[in-house]
C-alpha cells in the first residue's frame, strides 16, 4: 500500500520519526485540521504523491489543558469547541474535500477512524474525550448512511 501521512507543527517531528520506521519512504503532507488553507490544499498536496486514495485513517484527537482534568462543568465553550472540532468534526472536512475531487475511489474506499474507547473508563478526568468520541461516532454513522444512500 502507498501511504501518505499528515502532520503539522510540533507533532511533525514525531510523525517524521515514526515514518522513518516504515519499510519505505513516506511523504508527509501539512495538515492542521483547524486551518482552512491546509484543508483547501489537502487534495492537491496528496495528489502530488498518489493519484487516488483507497482509504483514509483518521486518528486525530486533542483537547486544551483547560478541558482536561475532570473539570468539565467549569470548562469554557471555547475549549470545548476546540476539542470537538479537532477530535470529531475534523473527520468530516478532509474526507469531504477528498471525496469531492475523487481522491477517494468511488465504491472501493475505506474510511477508518481510531478513537480511544478506554476514555469511558477514565471518567470523570476525560469527560471531554468521551463527548468528542460520541460526536466522532455520530459523524461516522451519518457519513456511512449517506454513502449507502448515494450508492442505491
Short mmCIF file of N, CA, C and O in Angstrom, two decimals, residues 1-92:
data_model
loop_
_atom_site.label_atom_id
_atom_site.label_comp_id
_atom_site.label_asym_id
_atom_site.label_seq_id
_atom_site.Cartn_x
_atom_site.Cartn_y
_atom_site.Cartn_z
N UNK A 1 0.84 -1.19 0.00
CA UNK A 1 0.00 0.00 0.00
C UNK A 1 0.88 1.24 0.00
O UNK A 1 1.93 1.28 0.63
N UNK A 2 0.43 2.24 -0.70
CA UNK A 2 1.08 3.54 -0.66
C UNK A 2 0.49 4.31 0.50
O UNK A 2 -0.71 4.34 0.69
N UNK A 3 1.36 4.95 1.27
CA UNK A 3 0.94 5.67 2.46
C UNK A 3 1.33 7.13 2.33
O UNK A 3 2.44 7.45 1.91
N UNK A 4 0.41 8.01 2.70
CA UNK A 4 0.69 9.44 2.81
C UNK A 4 0.25 9.83 4.22
O UNK A 4 -0.88 9.57 4.62
N UNK A 5 1.15 10.42 4.97
CA UNK A 5 0.83 10.86 6.33
C UNK A 5 0.58 12.36 6.34
O UNK A 5 1.06 13.08 5.46
N UNK A 6 -0.16 12.81 7.34
CA UNK A 6 -0.34 14.24 7.54
C UNK A 6 0.12 14.59 8.94
O UNK A 6 0.06 13.78 9.85
N UNK A 7 0.60 15.81 9.08
CA UNK A 7 1.03 16.30 10.38
C UNK A 7 1.26 17.80 10.26
O UNK A 7 1.19 18.36 9.16
N UNK A 8 1.57 18.44 11.38
CA UNK A 8 1.92 19.86 11.35
C UNK A 8 2.55 20.24 12.68
O UNK A 8 2.46 19.52 13.68
N UNK A 9 3.19 21.39 12.69
CA UNK A 9 3.72 21.97 13.92
C UNK A 9 4.67 21.06 14.67
O UNK A 9 5.47 20.34 14.08
N UNK A 10 4.57 21.10 15.99
CA UNK A 10 5.47 20.32 16.85
C UNK A 10 5.33 18.82 16.62
O UNK A 10 6.30 18.08 16.77
N UNK A 11 4.15 18.36 16.27
CA UNK A 11 3.92 16.93 16.06
C UNK A 11 4.60 16.42 14.79
O UNK A 11 4.82 15.22 14.65
N UNK A 12 4.97 17.32 13.87
CA UNK A 12 5.58 16.89 12.61
C UNK A 12 6.90 16.15 12.84
O UNK A 12 7.20 15.19 12.12
N UNK A 13 7.66 16.55 13.83
CA UNK A 13 8.92 15.86 14.13
C UNK A 13 8.68 14.42 14.56
O UNK A 13 9.37 13.50 14.11
N UNK A 14 7.68 14.21 15.40
CA UNK A 14 7.33 12.87 15.83
C UNK A 14 6.82 12.04 14.66
O UNK A 14 7.19 10.88 14.49
N UNK A 15 5.98 12.65 13.84
CA UNK A 15 5.47 11.96 12.66
C UNK A 15 6.60 11.53 11.74
O UNK A 15 6.62 10.41 11.23
N UNK A 16 7.58 12.41 11.56
CA UNK A 16 8.72 12.09 10.69
C UNK A 16 9.54 10.93 11.27
O UNK A 16 9.96 10.03 10.54
N UNK A 17 9.74 10.93 12.58
CA UNK A 17 10.49 9.82 13.20
C UNK A 17 9.74 8.50 13.05
O UNK A 17 10.33 7.47 12.74
N UNK A 18 8.44 8.52 13.25
CA UNK A 18 7.64 7.30 13.10
C UNK A 18 7.64 6.85 11.64
O UNK A 18 7.78 5.66 11.36
N UNK A 19 7.52 7.78 10.72
CA UNK A 19 7.54 7.44 9.30
C UNK A 19 8.87 6.79 8.92
O UNK A 19 8.91 5.92 8.05
N UNK A 20 9.94 7.19 9.58
CA UNK A 20 11.25 6.60 9.31
C UNK A 20 11.34 5.13 9.66
O UNK A 20 12.23 4.42 9.19
N UNK A 21 10.42 4.63 10.45
CA UNK A 21 10.40 3.22 10.82
C UNK A 21 9.68 2.35 9.79
O UNK A 21 9.72 1.13 9.85
N UNK A 22 8.98 2.99 8.86
CA UNK A 22 8.26 2.24 7.83
C UNK A 22 9.24 1.67 6.80
O UNK A 22 10.35 2.20 6.63
N UNK A 23 8.85 0.61 6.10
CA UNK A 23 9.78 -0.06 5.18
C UNK A 23 10.24 0.79 3.99
O UNK A 23 11.29 0.55 3.42
N UNK A 24 9.45 1.79 3.60
CA UNK A 24 9.86 2.68 2.52
C UNK A 24 9.54 4.12 2.91
O UNK A 24 8.76 4.38 3.82
N UNK A 25 10.14 5.05 2.18
CA UNK A 25 9.94 6.47 2.47
C UNK A 25 8.48 6.85 2.26
O UNK A 25 7.86 6.44 1.29
N UNK A 26 7.97 7.64 3.18
CA UNK A 26 6.56 8.02 3.15
C UNK A 26 6.47 9.55 3.14
O UNK A 26 7.08 10.21 3.98
N UNK A 27 5.69 10.12 2.20
CA UNK A 27 5.53 11.58 2.20
C UNK A 27 4.67 12.02 3.39
O UNK A 27 3.76 11.31 3.82
N UNK A 28 4.98 13.21 3.90
CA UNK A 28 4.20 13.80 4.98
C UNK A 28 3.65 15.14 4.47
O UNK A 28 4.41 16.02 4.09
N UNK A 29 2.35 15.24 4.45
CA UNK A 29 1.65 16.41 3.94
C UNK A 29 1.22 17.29 5.12
O UNK A 29 0.73 16.79 6.13
N UNK A 30 1.39 18.59 4.99
CA UNK A 30 0.98 19.56 6.01
C UNK A 30 -0.54 19.52 6.15
O UNK A 30 -1.27 19.70 5.19
N UNK A 31 -1.04 19.28 7.38
CA UNK A 31 -2.47 19.35 7.63
C UNK A 31 -2.74 19.68 9.09
O UNK A 31 -2.52 18.88 9.98
N UNK A 32 -3.21 20.89 9.28
CA UNK A 32 -3.77 21.32 10.57
C UNK A 32 -5.27 21.42 10.30
O UNK A 32 -5.70 22.27 9.51
N UNK A 33 -6.06 20.54 10.89
CA UNK A 33 -7.49 20.48 10.56
C UNK A 33 -8.26 21.72 10.99
O UNK A 33 -9.42 21.87 10.63
N UNK A 34 -7.63 22.63 11.71
CA UNK A 34 -8.27 23.90 12.07
C UNK A 34 -7.87 25.02 11.12
O UNK A 34 -8.33 26.14 11.27
N UNK A 35 -7.03 24.71 10.13
CA UNK A 35 -6.53 25.71 9.20
C UNK A 35 -7.23 25.55 7.85
O UNK A 35 -7.04 24.54 7.16
N UNK A 36 -8.02 26.53 7.47
CA UNK A 36 -8.79 26.44 6.22
C UNK A 36 -7.89 26.29 4.99
O UNK A 36 -8.24 25.60 4.04
N UNK A 37 -6.73 26.94 4.99
CA UNK A 37 -5.82 26.81 3.85
C UNK A 37 -5.28 25.39 3.73
O UNK A 37 -5.19 24.84 2.64
N UNK A 38 -4.91 24.77 4.87
CA UNK A 38 -4.44 23.39 4.83
C UNK A 38 -5.52 22.47 4.29
O UNK A 38 -5.25 21.58 3.48
N UNK A 39 -6.77 22.67 4.73
CA UNK A 39 -7.87 21.85 4.23
C UNK A 39 -8.11 22.08 2.75
O UNK A 39 -8.33 21.13 2.00
N UNK A 40 -8.04 23.33 2.32
CA UNK A 40 -8.26 23.64 0.91
C UNK A 40 -7.17 23.04 0.03
O UNK A 40 -7.43 22.65 -1.11
N UNK A 41 -5.95 22.96 0.54
CA UNK A 41 -4.82 22.44 -0.24
C UNK A 41 -4.58 20.95 -0.07
O UNK A 41 -3.69 20.39 -0.71
N UNK A 42 -5.37 20.30 0.78
CA UNK A 42 -5.12 18.90 1.10
C UNK A 42 -5.16 18.00 -0.13
O UNK A 42 -4.24 17.20 -0.35
N UNK A 43 -6.19 18.10 -0.94
CA UNK A 43 -6.31 17.22 -2.10
C UNK A 43 -5.13 17.40 -3.06
O UNK A 43 -4.56 16.42 -3.53
N UNK A 44 -4.77 18.64 -3.33
CA UNK A 44 -3.64 18.89 -4.23
C UNK A 44 -2.34 18.37 -3.65
O UNK A 44 -1.52 17.78 -4.36
N UNK A 45 -2.15 18.56 -2.35
CA UNK A 45 -0.92 18.08 -1.71
C UNK A 45 -0.82 16.57 -1.74
O UNK A 45 0.24 16.00 -2.02
N UNK A 46 -1.93 15.89 -1.48
CA UNK A 46 -1.93 14.42 -1.53
C UNK A 46 -1.74 13.95 -2.96
O UNK A 46 -1.00 12.99 -3.24
N UNK A 47 -2.37 14.63 -3.93
CA UNK A 47 -2.27 14.27 -5.35
C UNK A 47 -0.84 14.35 -5.88
O UNK A 47 -0.51 13.71 -6.87
N UNK A 48 0.01 15.13 -5.23
CA UNK A 48 1.42 15.19 -5.64
C UNK A 48 2.13 13.86 -5.39
O UNK A 48 3.17 13.59 -5.97
N UNK A 49 1.57 13.03 -4.51
CA UNK A 49 2.22 11.79 -4.12
C UNK A 49 1.51 10.53 -4.59
O UNK A 49 2.15 9.51 -4.83
N UNK A 50 0.18 10.58 -4.71
CA UNK A 50 -0.60 9.43 -5.15
C UNK A 50 -1.75 9.91 -6.04
O UNK A 50 -2.26 11.00 -5.84
N UNK A 51 -2.16 9.09 -7.02
CA UNK A 51 -3.24 9.53 -7.91
C UNK A 51 -4.63 9.42 -7.28
O UNK A 51 -5.56 10.11 -7.68
N UNK A 52 -4.79 8.55 -6.28
CA UNK A 52 -6.07 8.38 -5.60
C UNK A 52 -5.81 7.71 -4.25
O UNK A 52 -4.70 7.26 -3.97
N UNK A 53 -6.86 7.66 -3.45
CA UNK A 53 -6.77 7.01 -2.14
C UNK A 53 -7.71 5.82 -2.09
O UNK A 53 -8.87 5.93 -2.47
N UNK A 54 -7.20 4.71 -1.62
CA UNK A 54 -8.07 3.56 -1.39
C UNK A 54 -8.64 3.61 0.02
O UNK A 54 -9.58 2.89 0.34
N UNK A 55 -8.06 4.43 0.87
CA UNK A 55 -8.56 4.52 2.23
C UNK A 55 -7.98 5.71 2.95
O UNK A 55 -6.99 6.30 2.54
N UNK A 56 -8.67 6.08 4.02
CA UNK A 56 -8.24 7.17 4.89
C UNK A 56 -8.33 6.66 6.32
O UNK A 56 -9.33 6.03 6.69
N UNK A 57 -7.31 6.92 7.10
CA UNK A 57 -7.32 6.58 8.51
C UNK A 57 -7.31 7.88 9.30
O UNK A 57 -6.37 8.65 9.21
N UNK A 58 -8.38 8.13 10.02
CA UNK A 58 -8.50 9.33 10.84
C UNK A 58 -8.09 8.97 12.27
O UNK A 58 -8.70 8.12 12.89
N UNK A 59 -7.06 9.60 12.75
CA UNK A 59 -6.60 9.35 14.11
C UNK A 59 -6.15 10.66 14.72
O UNK A 59 -4.96 10.89 14.95
N UNK A 60 -7.10 11.54 14.93
CA UNK A 60 -6.81 12.89 15.40
C UNK A 60 -7.60 13.13 16.69
O UNK A 60 -8.81 12.92 16.72
N UNK A 61 -6.91 13.57 17.72
CA UNK A 61 -7.60 13.92 18.96
C UNK A 61 -6.80 15.00 19.69
O UNK A 61 -5.57 14.98 19.69
N UNK A 62 -7.52 15.93 20.27
CA UNK A 62 -6.87 16.99 21.03
C UNK A 62 -7.91 17.67 21.91
O UNK A 62 -9.07 17.81 21.53
N UNK A 63 -7.49 18.08 23.07
CA UNK A 63 -8.30 18.95 23.94
C UNK A 63 -7.34 19.88 24.67
O UNK A 63 -6.28 19.46 25.12
N UNK A 64 -7.70 21.16 24.76
CA UNK A 64 -6.87 22.09 25.52
C UNK A 64 -6.77 21.63 26.98
O UNK A 64 -7.67 20.98 27.51
N UNK A 65 -5.71 22.01 27.63
CA UNK A 65 -5.48 21.62 29.03
C UNK A 65 -6.67 21.98 29.92
O UNK A 65 -7.05 21.22 30.81
N UNK A 66 -7.29 23.12 29.64
CA UNK A 66 -8.42 23.56 30.46
C UNK A 66 -9.63 22.63 30.35
O UNK A 66 -10.49 22.62 31.21
N UNK A 67 -9.69 21.84 29.28
CA UNK A 67 -10.81 20.92 29.08
C UNK A 67 -10.52 19.53 29.66
O UNK A 67 -11.36 18.64 29.57
N UNK A 68 -9.36 19.36 30.24
CA UNK A 68 -8.98 18.07 30.81
C UNK A 68 -8.99 18.16 32.33
O UNK A 68 -9.10 19.22 32.91
N UNK A 69 -8.86 17.05 32.97
CA UNK A 69 -8.69 17.04 34.42
C UNK A 69 -9.96 16.93 35.23
O UNK A 69 -9.95 17.22 36.43
N UNK A 70 -11.08 16.55 34.61
CA UNK A 70 -12.29 16.34 35.37
C UNK A 70 -13.04 17.59 35.77
O UNK A 70 -13.88 17.56 36.66
N UNK A 71 -12.76 18.70 35.11
CA UNK A 71 -13.40 19.96 35.45
C UNK A 71 -14.38 20.38 34.35
O UNK A 71 -14.53 21.55 34.04
N UNK A 72 -15.04 19.41 33.73
CA UNK A 72 -15.88 19.65 32.56
C UNK A 72 -16.95 20.71 32.79
O UNK A 72 -17.17 21.57 31.93
N UNK A 73 -17.61 20.68 33.91
CA UNK A 73 -18.70 21.63 34.15
C UNK A 73 -18.24 23.07 34.24
O UNK A 73 -19.03 24.00 34.08
N UNK A 74 -16.95 23.27 34.47
CA UNK A 74 -16.40 24.63 34.52
C UNK A 74 -15.58 24.97 33.28
O UNK A 74 -14.96 26.02 33.23
N UNK A 75 -15.59 24.10 32.30
CA UNK A 75 -14.83 24.32 31.08
C UNK A 75 -15.55 25.35 30.20
O UNK A 75 -16.76 25.27 30.00
N UNK A 76 -14.81 26.30 29.68
CA UNK A 76 -15.38 27.32 28.79
C UNK A 76 -15.69 26.72 27.42
O UNK A 76 -15.00 25.82 26.96
N UNK A 77 -16.71 27.25 26.77
CA UNK A 77 -17.13 26.74 25.46
C UNK A 77 -15.99 26.79 24.44
O UNK A 77 -15.85 25.89 23.63
N UNK A 78 -15.18 27.82 24.47
CA UNK A 78 -14.08 27.91 23.50
C UNK A 78 -13.16 26.69 23.59
O UNK A 78 -12.69 26.19 22.56
N UNK A 79 -12.91 26.18 24.79
CA UNK A 79 -12.07 24.99 24.94
C UNK A 79 -12.81 23.73 24.50
O UNK A 79 -12.24 22.85 23.87
N UNK A 80 -14.10 23.64 24.81
CA UNK A 80 -14.90 22.50 24.36
C UNK A 80 -14.97 22.49 22.84
O UNK A 80 -14.82 21.46 22.19
N UNK A 81 -15.19 23.67 22.25
CA UNK A 81 -15.30 23.80 20.80
C UNK A 81 -14.03 23.31 20.11
O UNK A 81 -14.09 22.59 19.11
N UNK A 82 -12.88 23.68 20.63
CA UNK A 82 -11.61 23.23 20.06
C UNK A 82 -11.50 21.71 20.12
O UNK A 82 -11.14 21.05 19.14
N UNK A 83 -11.85 21.13 21.26
CA UNK A 83 -11.77 19.67 21.42
C UNK A 83 -12.69 18.96 20.44
O UNK A 83 -12.30 17.98 19.81
N UNK A 84 -13.91 19.45 20.29
CA UNK A 84 -14.86 18.81 19.38
C UNK A 84 -14.47 19.01 17.92
O UNK A 84 -14.60 18.09 17.11
N UNK A 85 -14.01 20.21 17.58
CA UNK A 85 -13.61 20.48 16.21
C UNK A 85 -12.47 19.57 15.78
O UNK A 85 -12.50 18.98 14.70
N UNK A 86 -11.47 19.44 16.62
CA UNK A 86 -10.29 18.66 16.25
C UNK A 86 -10.56 17.16 16.38
O UNK A 86 -10.22 16.38 15.49
N UNK A 87 -11.17 16.74 17.47
CA UNK A 87 -11.30 15.31 17.75
C UNK A 87 -12.45 14.65 17.01
O UNK A 87 -12.42 13.44 16.81
N UNK A 88 -13.47 15.39 16.62
CA UNK A 88 -14.63 14.78 15.97
C UNK A 88 -14.90 15.38 14.60
O UNK A 88 -14.87 14.68 13.59
N UNK A 89 -15.16 16.68 14.54
CA UNK A 89 -15.57 17.31 13.29
C UNK A 89 -14.47 17.25 12.23
O UNK A 89 -14.75 17.31 11.04
N UNK A 90 -13.23 17.07 12.66
CA UNK A 90 -12.12 17.03 11.70
C UNK A 90 -12.24 15.86 10.74
O UNK A 90 -11.69 15.90 9.65
N UNK A 91 -12.98 14.81 11.11
CA UNK A 91 -13.17 13.69 10.18
C UNK A 91 -13.95 14.15 8.96
O UNK A 91 -13.66 13.74 7.84
N UNK A 92 -14.92 15.01 9.15
CA UNK A 92 -15.77 15.45 8.06
C UNK A 92 -15.03 16.28 7.02
O UNK A 92 -15.16 16.05 5.83
#
